[in-house]
Short mmCIF file of C-alpha atoms and ligand atoms in Angstrom, two decimals:
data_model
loop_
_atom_site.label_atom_id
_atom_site.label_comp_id
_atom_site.label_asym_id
_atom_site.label_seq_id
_atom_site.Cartn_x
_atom_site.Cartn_y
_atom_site.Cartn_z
CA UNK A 81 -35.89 -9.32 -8.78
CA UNK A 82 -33.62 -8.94 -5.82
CA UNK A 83 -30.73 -6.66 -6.24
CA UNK A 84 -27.24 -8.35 -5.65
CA UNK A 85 -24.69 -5.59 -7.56
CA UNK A 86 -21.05 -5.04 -6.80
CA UNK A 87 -20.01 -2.06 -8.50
CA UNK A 88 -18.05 -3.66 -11.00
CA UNK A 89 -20.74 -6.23 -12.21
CA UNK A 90 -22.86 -2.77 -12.43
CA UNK A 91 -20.16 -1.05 -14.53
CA UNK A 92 -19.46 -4.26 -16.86
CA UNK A 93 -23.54 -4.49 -17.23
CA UNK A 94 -23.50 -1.00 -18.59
CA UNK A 95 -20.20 -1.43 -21.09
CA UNK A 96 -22.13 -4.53 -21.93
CA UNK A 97 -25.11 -2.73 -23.04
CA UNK A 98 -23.18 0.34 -24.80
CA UNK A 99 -21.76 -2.14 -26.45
CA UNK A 100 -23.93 -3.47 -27.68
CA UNK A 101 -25.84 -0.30 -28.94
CA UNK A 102 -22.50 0.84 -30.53
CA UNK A 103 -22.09 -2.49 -32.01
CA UNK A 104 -18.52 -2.67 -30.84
CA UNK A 105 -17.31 -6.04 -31.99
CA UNK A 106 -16.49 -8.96 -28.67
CA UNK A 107 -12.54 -8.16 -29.10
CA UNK A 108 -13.31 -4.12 -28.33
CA UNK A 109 -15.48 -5.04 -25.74
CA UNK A 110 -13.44 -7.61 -24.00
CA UNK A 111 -10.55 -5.19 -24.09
CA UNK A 112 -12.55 -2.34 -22.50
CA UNK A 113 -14.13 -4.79 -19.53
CA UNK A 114 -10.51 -5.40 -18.21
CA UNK A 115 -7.93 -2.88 -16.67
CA UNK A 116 -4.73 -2.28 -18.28
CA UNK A 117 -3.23 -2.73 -14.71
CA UNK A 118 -4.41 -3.41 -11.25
CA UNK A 119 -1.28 -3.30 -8.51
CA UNK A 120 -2.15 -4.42 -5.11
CA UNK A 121 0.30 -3.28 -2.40
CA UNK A 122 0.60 -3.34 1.41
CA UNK A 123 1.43 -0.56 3.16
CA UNK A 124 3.55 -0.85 6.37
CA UNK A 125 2.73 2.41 8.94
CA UNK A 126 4.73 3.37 11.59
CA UNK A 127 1.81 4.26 14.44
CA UNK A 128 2.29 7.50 16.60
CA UNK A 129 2.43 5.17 19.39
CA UNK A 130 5.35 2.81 18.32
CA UNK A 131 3.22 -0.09 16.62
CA UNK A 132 3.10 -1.09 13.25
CA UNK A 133 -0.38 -0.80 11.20
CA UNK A 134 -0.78 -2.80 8.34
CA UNK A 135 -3.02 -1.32 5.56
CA UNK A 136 -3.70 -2.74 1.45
CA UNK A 137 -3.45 -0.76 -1.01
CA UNK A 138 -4.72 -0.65 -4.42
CA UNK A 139 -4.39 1.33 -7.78
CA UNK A 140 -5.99 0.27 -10.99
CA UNK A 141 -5.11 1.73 -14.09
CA UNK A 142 -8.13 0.90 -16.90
CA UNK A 143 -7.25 2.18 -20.22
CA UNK A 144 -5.30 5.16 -21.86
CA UNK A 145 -5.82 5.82 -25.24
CA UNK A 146 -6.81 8.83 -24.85
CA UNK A 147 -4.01 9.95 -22.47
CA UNK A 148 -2.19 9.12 -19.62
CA UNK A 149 -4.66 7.64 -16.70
CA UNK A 150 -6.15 10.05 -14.35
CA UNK A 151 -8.23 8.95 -11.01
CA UNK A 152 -8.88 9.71 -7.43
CA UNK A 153 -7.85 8.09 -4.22
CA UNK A 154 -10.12 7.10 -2.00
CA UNK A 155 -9.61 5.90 1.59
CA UNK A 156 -12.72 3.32 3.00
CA UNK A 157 -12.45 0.63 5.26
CA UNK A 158 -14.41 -1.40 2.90
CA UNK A 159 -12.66 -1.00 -0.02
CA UNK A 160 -12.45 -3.60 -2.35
CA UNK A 161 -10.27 -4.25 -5.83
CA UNK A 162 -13.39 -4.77 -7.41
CA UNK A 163 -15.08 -1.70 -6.32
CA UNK A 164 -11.63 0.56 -7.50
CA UNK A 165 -11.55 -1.68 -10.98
CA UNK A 166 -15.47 -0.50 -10.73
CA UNK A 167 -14.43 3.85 -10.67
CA UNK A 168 -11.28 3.40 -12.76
CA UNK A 169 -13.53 1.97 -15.60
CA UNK A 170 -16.15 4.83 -15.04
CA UNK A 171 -13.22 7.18 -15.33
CA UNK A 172 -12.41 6.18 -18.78
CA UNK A 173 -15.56 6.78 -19.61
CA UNK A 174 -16.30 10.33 -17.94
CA UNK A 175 -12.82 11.68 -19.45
CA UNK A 176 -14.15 10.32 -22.72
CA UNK A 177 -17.39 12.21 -21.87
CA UNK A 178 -15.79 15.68 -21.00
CA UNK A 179 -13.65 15.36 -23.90
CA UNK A 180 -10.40 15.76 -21.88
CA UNK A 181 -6.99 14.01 -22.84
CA UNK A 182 -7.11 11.35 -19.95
CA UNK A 183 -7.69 7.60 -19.69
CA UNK A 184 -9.39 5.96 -16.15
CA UNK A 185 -7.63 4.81 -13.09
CA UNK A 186 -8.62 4.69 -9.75
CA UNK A 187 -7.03 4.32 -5.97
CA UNK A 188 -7.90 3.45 -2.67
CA UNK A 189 -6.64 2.34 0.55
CA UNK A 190 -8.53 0.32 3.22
CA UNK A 191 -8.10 2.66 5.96
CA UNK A 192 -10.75 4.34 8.42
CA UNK A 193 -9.08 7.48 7.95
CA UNK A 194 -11.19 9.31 10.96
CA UNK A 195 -9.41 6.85 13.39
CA UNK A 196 -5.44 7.88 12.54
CA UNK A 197 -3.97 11.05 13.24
CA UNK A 198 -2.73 13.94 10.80
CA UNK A 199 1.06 12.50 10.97
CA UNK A 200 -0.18 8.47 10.86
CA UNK A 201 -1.99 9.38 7.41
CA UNK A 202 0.71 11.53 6.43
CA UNK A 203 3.02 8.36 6.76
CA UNK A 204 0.27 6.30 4.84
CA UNK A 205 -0.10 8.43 1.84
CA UNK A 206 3.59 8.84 1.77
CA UNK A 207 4.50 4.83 1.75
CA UNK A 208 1.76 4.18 -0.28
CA UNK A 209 3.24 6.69 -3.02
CA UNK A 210 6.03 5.34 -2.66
CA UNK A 211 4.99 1.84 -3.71
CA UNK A 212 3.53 2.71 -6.68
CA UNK A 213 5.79 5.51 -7.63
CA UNK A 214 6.97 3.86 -10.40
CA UNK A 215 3.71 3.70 -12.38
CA UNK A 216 2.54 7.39 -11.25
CA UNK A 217 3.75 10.72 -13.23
CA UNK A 218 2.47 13.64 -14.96
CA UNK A 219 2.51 11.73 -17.94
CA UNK A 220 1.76 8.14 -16.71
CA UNK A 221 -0.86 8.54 -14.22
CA UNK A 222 -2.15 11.65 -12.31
CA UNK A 223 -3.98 10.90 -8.67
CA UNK A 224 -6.85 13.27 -7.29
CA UNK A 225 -8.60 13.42 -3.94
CA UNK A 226 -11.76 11.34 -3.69
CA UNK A 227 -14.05 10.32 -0.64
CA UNK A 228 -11.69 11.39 2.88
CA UNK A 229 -8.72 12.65 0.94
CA UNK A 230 -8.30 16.26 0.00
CA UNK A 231 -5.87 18.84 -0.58
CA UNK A 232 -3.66 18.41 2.19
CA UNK A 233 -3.43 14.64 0.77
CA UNK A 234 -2.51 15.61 -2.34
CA UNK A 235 0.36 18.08 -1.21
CA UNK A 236 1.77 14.75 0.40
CA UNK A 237 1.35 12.82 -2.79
CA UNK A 238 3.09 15.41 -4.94
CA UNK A 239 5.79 16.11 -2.22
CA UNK A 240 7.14 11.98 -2.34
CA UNK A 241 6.85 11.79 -5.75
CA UNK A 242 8.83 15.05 -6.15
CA UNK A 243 11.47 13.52 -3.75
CA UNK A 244 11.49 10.42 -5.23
CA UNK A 245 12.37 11.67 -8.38
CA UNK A 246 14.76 14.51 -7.22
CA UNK A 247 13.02 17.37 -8.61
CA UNK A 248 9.26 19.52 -8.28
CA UNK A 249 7.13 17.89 -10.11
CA UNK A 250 3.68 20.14 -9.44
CA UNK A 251 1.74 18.17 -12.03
CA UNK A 252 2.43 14.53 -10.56
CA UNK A 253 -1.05 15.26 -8.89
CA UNK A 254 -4.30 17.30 -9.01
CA UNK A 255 -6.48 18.76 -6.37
CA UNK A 256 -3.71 20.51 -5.01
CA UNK A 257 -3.54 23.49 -2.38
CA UNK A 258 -3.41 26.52 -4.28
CA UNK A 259 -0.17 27.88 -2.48
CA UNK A 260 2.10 24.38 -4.55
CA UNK A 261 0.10 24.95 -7.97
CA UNK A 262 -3.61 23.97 -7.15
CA UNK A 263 -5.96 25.25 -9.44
CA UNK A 264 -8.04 28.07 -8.21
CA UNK A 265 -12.29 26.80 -8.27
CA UNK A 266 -10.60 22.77 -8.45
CA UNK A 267 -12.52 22.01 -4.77
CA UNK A 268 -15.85 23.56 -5.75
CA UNK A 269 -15.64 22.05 -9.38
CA UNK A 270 -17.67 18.76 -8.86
CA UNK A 271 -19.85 20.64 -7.32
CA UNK A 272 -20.55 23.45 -9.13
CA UNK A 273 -19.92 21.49 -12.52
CA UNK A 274 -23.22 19.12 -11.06
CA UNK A 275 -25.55 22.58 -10.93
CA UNK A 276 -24.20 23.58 -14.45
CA UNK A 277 -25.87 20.18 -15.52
CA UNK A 278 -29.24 20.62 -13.53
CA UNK A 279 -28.95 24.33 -15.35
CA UNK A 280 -28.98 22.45 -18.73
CA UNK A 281 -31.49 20.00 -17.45
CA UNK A 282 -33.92 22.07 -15.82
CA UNK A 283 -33.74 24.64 -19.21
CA UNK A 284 -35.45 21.32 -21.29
CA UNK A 285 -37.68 20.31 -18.59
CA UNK A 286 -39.03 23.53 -17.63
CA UNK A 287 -38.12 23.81 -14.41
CA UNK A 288 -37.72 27.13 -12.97
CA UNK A 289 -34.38 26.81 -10.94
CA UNK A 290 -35.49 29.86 -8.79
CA UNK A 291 -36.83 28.97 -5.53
CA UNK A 292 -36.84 24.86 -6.40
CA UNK A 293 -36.29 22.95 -3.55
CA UNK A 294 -33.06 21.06 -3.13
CA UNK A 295 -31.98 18.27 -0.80
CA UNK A 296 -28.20 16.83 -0.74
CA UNK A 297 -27.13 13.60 0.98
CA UNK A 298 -23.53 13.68 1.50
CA UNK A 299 -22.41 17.25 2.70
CA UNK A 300 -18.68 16.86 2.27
CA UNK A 301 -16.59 18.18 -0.85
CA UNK A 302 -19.10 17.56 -3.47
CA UNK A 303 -22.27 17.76 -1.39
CA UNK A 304 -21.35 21.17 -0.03
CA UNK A 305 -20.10 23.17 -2.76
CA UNK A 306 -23.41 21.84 -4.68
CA UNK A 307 -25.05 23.54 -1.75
CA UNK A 308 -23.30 26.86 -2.49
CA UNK A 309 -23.66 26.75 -6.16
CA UNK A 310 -27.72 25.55 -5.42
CA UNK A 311 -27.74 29.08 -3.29
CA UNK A 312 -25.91 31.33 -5.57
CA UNK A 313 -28.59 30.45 -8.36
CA UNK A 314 -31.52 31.08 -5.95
CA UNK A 315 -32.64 27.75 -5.35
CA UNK A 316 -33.32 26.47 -1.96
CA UNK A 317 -31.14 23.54 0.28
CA UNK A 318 -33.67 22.21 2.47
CA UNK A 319 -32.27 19.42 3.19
CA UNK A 320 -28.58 18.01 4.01
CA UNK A 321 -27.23 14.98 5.29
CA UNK A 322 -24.07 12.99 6.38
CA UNK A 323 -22.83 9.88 7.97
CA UNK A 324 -24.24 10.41 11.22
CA UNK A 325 -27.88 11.60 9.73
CA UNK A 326 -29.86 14.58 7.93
CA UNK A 327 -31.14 17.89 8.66
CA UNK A 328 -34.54 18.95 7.35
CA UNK A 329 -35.64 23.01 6.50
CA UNK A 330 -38.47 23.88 4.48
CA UNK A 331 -37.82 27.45 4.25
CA UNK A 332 -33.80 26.33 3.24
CA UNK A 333 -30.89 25.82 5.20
CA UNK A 334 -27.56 28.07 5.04
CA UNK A 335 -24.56 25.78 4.07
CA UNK A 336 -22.00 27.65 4.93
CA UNK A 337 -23.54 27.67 8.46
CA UNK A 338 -24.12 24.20 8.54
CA UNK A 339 -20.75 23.48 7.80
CA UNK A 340 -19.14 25.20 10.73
CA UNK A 341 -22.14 23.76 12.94
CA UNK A 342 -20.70 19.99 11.06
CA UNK A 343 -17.06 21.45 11.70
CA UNK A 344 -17.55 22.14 15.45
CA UNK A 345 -19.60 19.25 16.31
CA UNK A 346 -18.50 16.79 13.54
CA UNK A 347 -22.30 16.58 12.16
CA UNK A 348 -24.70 18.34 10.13
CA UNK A 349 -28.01 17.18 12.90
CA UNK A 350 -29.25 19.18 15.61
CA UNK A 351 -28.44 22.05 13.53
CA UNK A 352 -30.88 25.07 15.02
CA UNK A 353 -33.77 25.56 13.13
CA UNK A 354 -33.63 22.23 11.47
CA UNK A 355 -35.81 18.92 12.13
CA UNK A 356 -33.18 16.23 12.25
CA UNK A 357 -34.20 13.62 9.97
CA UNK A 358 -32.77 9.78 8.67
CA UNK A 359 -30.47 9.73 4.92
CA UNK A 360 -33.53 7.23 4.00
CA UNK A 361 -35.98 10.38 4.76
CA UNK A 362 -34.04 12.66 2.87
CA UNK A 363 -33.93 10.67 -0.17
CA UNK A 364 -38.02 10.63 -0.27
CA UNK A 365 -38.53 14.22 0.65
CA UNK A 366 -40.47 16.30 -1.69
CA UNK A 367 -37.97 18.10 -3.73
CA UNK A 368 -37.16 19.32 -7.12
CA UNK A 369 -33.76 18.31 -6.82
CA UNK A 370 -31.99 15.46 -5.05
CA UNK A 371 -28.26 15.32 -5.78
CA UNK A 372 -26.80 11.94 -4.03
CA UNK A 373 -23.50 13.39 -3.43
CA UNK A 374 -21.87 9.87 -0.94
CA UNK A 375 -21.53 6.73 -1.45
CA UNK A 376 -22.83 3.97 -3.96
CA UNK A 377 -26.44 2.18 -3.75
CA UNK A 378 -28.92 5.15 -2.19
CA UNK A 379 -31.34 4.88 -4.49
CA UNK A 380 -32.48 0.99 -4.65
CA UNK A 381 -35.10 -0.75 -5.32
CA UNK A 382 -36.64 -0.49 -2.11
CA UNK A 383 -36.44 3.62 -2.45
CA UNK A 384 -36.81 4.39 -5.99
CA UNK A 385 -40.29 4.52 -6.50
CA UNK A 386 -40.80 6.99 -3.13
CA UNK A 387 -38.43 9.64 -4.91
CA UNK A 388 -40.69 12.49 -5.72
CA UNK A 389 -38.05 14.95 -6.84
CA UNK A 390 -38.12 16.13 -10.83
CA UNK A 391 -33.96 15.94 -11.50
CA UNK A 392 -31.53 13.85 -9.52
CA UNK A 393 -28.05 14.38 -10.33
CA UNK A 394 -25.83 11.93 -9.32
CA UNK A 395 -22.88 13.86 -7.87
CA UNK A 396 -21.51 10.68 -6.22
CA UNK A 397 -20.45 7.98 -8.03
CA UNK A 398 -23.00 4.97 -8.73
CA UNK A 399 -25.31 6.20 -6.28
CA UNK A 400 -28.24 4.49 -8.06
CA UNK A 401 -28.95 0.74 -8.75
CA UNK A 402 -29.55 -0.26 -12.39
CA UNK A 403 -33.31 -1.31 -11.22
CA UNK A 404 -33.60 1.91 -9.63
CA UNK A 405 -32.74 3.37 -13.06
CA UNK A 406 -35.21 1.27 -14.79
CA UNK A 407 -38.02 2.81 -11.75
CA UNK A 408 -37.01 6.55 -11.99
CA UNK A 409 -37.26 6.28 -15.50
CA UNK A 410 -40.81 4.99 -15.61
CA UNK A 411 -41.75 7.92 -14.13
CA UNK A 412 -40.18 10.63 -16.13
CA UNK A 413 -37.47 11.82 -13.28
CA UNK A 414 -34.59 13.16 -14.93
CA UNK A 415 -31.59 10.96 -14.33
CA UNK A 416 -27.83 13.08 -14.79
CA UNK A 417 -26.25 10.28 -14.53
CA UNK A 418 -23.08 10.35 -12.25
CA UNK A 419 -20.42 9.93 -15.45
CA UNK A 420 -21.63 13.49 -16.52
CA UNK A 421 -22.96 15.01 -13.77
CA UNK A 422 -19.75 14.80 -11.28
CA UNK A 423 -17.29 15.50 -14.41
CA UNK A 424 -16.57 18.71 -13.00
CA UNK A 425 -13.81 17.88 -10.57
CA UNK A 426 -11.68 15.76 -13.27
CA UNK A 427 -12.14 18.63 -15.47
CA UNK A 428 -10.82 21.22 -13.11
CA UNK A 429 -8.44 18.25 -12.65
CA UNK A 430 -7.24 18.51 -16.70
CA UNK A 431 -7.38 22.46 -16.21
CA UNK A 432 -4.69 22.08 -12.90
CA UNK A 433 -2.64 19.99 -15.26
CA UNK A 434 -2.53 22.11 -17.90
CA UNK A 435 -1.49 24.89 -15.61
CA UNK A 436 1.45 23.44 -14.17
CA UNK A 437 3.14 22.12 -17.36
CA UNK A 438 2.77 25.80 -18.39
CA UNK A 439 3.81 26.90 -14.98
CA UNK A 440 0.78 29.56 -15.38
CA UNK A 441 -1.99 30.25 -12.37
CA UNK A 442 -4.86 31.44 -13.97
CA UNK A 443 -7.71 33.65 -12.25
CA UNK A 444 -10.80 31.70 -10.57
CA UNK A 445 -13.14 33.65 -13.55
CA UNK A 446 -11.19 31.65 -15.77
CA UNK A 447 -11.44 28.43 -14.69
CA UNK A 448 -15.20 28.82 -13.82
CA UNK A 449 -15.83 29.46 -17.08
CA UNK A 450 -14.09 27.18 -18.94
CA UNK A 451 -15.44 24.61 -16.88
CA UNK A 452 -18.62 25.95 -17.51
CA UNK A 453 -18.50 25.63 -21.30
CA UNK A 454 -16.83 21.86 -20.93
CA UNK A 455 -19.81 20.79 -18.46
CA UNK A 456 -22.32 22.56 -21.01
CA UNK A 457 -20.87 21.27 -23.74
CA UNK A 458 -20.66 17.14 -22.65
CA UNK A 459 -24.59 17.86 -21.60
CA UNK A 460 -25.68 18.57 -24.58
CA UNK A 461 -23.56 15.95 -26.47
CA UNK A 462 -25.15 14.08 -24.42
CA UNK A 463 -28.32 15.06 -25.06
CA UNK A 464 -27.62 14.95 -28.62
CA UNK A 465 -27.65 10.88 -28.58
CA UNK A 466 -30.37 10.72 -26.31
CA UNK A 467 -32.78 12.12 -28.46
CA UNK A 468 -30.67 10.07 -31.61
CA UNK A 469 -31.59 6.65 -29.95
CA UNK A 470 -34.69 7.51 -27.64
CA UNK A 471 -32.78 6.32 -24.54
CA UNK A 472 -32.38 7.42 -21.14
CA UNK A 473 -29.24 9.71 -20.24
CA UNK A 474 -27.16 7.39 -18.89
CA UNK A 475 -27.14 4.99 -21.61
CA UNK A 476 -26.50 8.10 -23.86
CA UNK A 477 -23.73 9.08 -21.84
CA UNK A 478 -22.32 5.67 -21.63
CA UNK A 479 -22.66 5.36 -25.42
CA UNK A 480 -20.49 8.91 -25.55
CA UNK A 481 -17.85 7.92 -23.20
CA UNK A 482 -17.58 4.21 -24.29
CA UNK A 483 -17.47 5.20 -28.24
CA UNK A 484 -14.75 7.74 -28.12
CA UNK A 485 -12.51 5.44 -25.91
CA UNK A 486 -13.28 2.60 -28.16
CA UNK A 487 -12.17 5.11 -31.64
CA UNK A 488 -9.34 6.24 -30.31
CA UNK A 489 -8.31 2.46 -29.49
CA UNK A 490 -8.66 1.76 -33.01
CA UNK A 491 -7.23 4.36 -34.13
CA UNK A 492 -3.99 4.00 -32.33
CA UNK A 493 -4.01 -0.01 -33.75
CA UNK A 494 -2.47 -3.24 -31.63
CA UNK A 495 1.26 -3.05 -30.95
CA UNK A 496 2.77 -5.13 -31.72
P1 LIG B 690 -16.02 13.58 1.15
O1 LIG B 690 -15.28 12.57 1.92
O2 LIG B 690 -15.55 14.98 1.15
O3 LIG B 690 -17.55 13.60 1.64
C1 LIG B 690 -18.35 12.46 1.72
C2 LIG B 690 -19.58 12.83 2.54
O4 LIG B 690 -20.51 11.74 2.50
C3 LIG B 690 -19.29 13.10 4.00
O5 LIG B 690 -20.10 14.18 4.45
C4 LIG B 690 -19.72 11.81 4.70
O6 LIG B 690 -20.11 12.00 6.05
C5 LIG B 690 -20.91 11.46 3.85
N1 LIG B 690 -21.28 10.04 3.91
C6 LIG B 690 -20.49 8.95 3.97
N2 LIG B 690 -21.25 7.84 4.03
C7 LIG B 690 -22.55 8.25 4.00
C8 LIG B 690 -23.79 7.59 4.01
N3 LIG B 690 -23.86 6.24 4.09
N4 LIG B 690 -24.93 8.33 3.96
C9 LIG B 690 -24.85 9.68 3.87
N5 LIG B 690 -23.71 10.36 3.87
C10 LIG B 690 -22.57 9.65 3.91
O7 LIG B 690 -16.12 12.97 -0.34
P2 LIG B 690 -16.39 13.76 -1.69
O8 LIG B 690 -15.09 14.09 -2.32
O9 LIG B 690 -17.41 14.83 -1.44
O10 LIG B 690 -17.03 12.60 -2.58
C11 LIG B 690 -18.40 12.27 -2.49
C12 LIG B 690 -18.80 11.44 -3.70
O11 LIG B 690 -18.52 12.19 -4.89
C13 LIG B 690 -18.06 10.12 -3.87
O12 LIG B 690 -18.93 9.17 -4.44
C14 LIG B 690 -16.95 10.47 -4.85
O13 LIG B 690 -16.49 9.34 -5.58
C15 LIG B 690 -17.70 11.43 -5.75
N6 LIG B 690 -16.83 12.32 -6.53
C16 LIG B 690 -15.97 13.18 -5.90
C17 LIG B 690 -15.20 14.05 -6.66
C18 LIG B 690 -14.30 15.08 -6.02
O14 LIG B 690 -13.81 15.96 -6.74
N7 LIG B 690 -14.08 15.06 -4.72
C19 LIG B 690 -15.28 14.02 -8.06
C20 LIG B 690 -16.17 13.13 -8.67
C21 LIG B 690 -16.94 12.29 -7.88
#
């Protein structure tokens, strides 16, 4: 069957089916396949050299029962409402999954954000706040960096909304440099929270994590700090990729080398000691572990069935296609699927929150293990319905997420 997906006909396929598993009756489910909110805004940039660019804007806000909506931002030129209705939905559900006190949302602007400078996206992020202020707040809805925003972003973010509202307001956003009330450990979370899983993983499959073979495709937030947690529990990177291409090392790559090699020349290839190689290579190599940490639709039905690593852990969001699901798990790789694997960063996320209401910093041991015993914890709940109903791990995690949101729904009742 040929594969036509958007990301949002992917996401309603899989409420459709954890619905259906839960036996959630068609009201529930109808109410949890439709945002709460979806605002659509265009954002009006003064250029550096005296034009006017013209940028949309989206943020969708999917459901809250469980607390006030929490998402990233992401800047893509090919953006779409659908795709950001698509993450704000899988939001809900990974919150639900971590068992933190947010709902879903999700942002994005259609922007090529290599192509402006520092002060044009500074003016971006700023207007764009602006036009949504209204529906933001540390009690209404909490943005987060996601693919091409970061820290400095979200010092911007909390800066307008701070202004707007006449006061600091530190916990209007997470992600956060460390120096305004960022979280110690909140960049490396999604990371490291994605090796905590393959721990857990590799612990029932028998895989010995020392020495196993690792290759990442995507080596930017997630992607690298994966690579550093990979190294500090002996396995080996040998592979790494970006944008522009991949890097290939048997004998395992350094990654904080390759990064200032990818920070100098803007690329992780021709990397010394490295065979430069395709992303489509990288995703075949012969691996233990492949962690798709970029964009959605890697692993396809063209691909799956040349994946010869044991554990892929889906550190980006919808990485794989629901027939590449159906190939992977025909022959037994273990799937963490992305709502549980990349939890990390929203959980560092709830941790950052936490902090600033209580105007407290605490120390990086902290937070890593705390996040630690959350990531550890949603695994083997997890786990715990997988072996229940016999089903693969994503269903069991959608079955998690989708059944707490849809409890605490009816718990709170219809008003009016
Ligand atoms: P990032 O912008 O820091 O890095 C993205 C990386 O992917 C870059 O190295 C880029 O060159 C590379 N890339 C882009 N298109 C590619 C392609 N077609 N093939 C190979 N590489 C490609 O973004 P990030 O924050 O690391 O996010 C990566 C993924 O992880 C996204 O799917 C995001 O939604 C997900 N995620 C991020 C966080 C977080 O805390 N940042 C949390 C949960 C999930």
């Amino acid at each position: 069957m040929a594969e036509e997906h958007t990301a949002l006909s992917v996401a309603l396929a899989q409420l459709k089916l954890a619905s259906k598993k839960l036996k959630l009756d068609y009201g529930m489910q109808k109410m949890l396949s439709q945002p709460k909110r979806s605002i659509l805004v265009s954002i009006d940039v003064r250029m550096d050299n005296g034009s006017v660019g013209v940028f949309n804007g989206i943020r969708v806000q999917h459901w809250d029962a469980r607390g006030p909506f929490k998402g990233g931002i992401r800047y893509h030129p090919n953006i779409t409402l659908d795709e950001v209705t698509a993450l704000a939905m899988l939001m809900t559900w990974k919150c639900a999954i971590a068992h933190i006190p947010f709902g879903g949302a999700k942002g994005g602007v259609c922007v090529d954000s290599k192509k402006l400078s520092k002060h044009e996206l500074e003016r971006l992020t700023r207007r764009y706040v602006s036009l949504i202020a209204e529906y933001l707040g540390p009690h209404r809805d909490i943005p987060a960096p996601d693919m091409y925003t970061d820290a400095q972003t979200m010092a911007w973010i909390t800066d307008t909304y701070s202004q707007l509202k006449g006061y600091s307001i530190p916990e209007s956003a997470t992600g956060k440099p460390v120096e305004i009330g960022g979280s110690w450990g909140r960049t490396e979370a999604t990371g490291r929270g994605v090796m905590h899983c393959i721990k857990q993983a590799s612990e029932n499959n028998g895989l010995k994590l020392k020495g196993a073979s690792v290759a990442i495709q995507g080596f930017g937030n997630v992607g690298y700090h994966a690579a550093v947690a990979a190294q500090e529990i002996g396995c080996k990177v040998i592979a790494a990729s970006d944008s522009t291409g991949g890097i290939f090392c048997p004998d395992g790559l350094i990654p904080q080398e390759v990064l200032a090699h990818k920070e100098k020349t803007r690329s992780v290839q021709n990397y010394k000691y490295c065979r430069n190689i395709t992303n489509e290579e990288l995703l075949e190599l012969q691996c233990d572990v492949l962690i798709p940490s970029a964009v959605e639709n890697q692993i396809n039905c063209k691909n799956a069935d040349k994946i010869k690593a044991k554990v892929v852990a889906e550190a980006a969001n919808g990485p794989t296609t629901p027939e590449a699901d159906k190939i992977l798990y025909e022959k037994e790789i273990c799937l963490i699927p992305d709502i549980l694997a990349n939890a990390g960063g929203v959980t560092v996320s709830y941790f950052e929150w936490v902090q600033n209401l209580t105007r407290e910093q605490w120390p990086l041991e902290k937070v890593n293990r705390k996040l630690e015993e959350k990531m550890t914890k949603a695994f083997n709940d997890v786990e715990a319905i997988v072996a229940k109903e016999e089903s693969d791990m994503r269903t069991g995690a959608l079955m998690l997420g989708v059944g707490r949101v849809a409890n605490a729904i009816k718990v709170l009742g219809l008003w009016p």
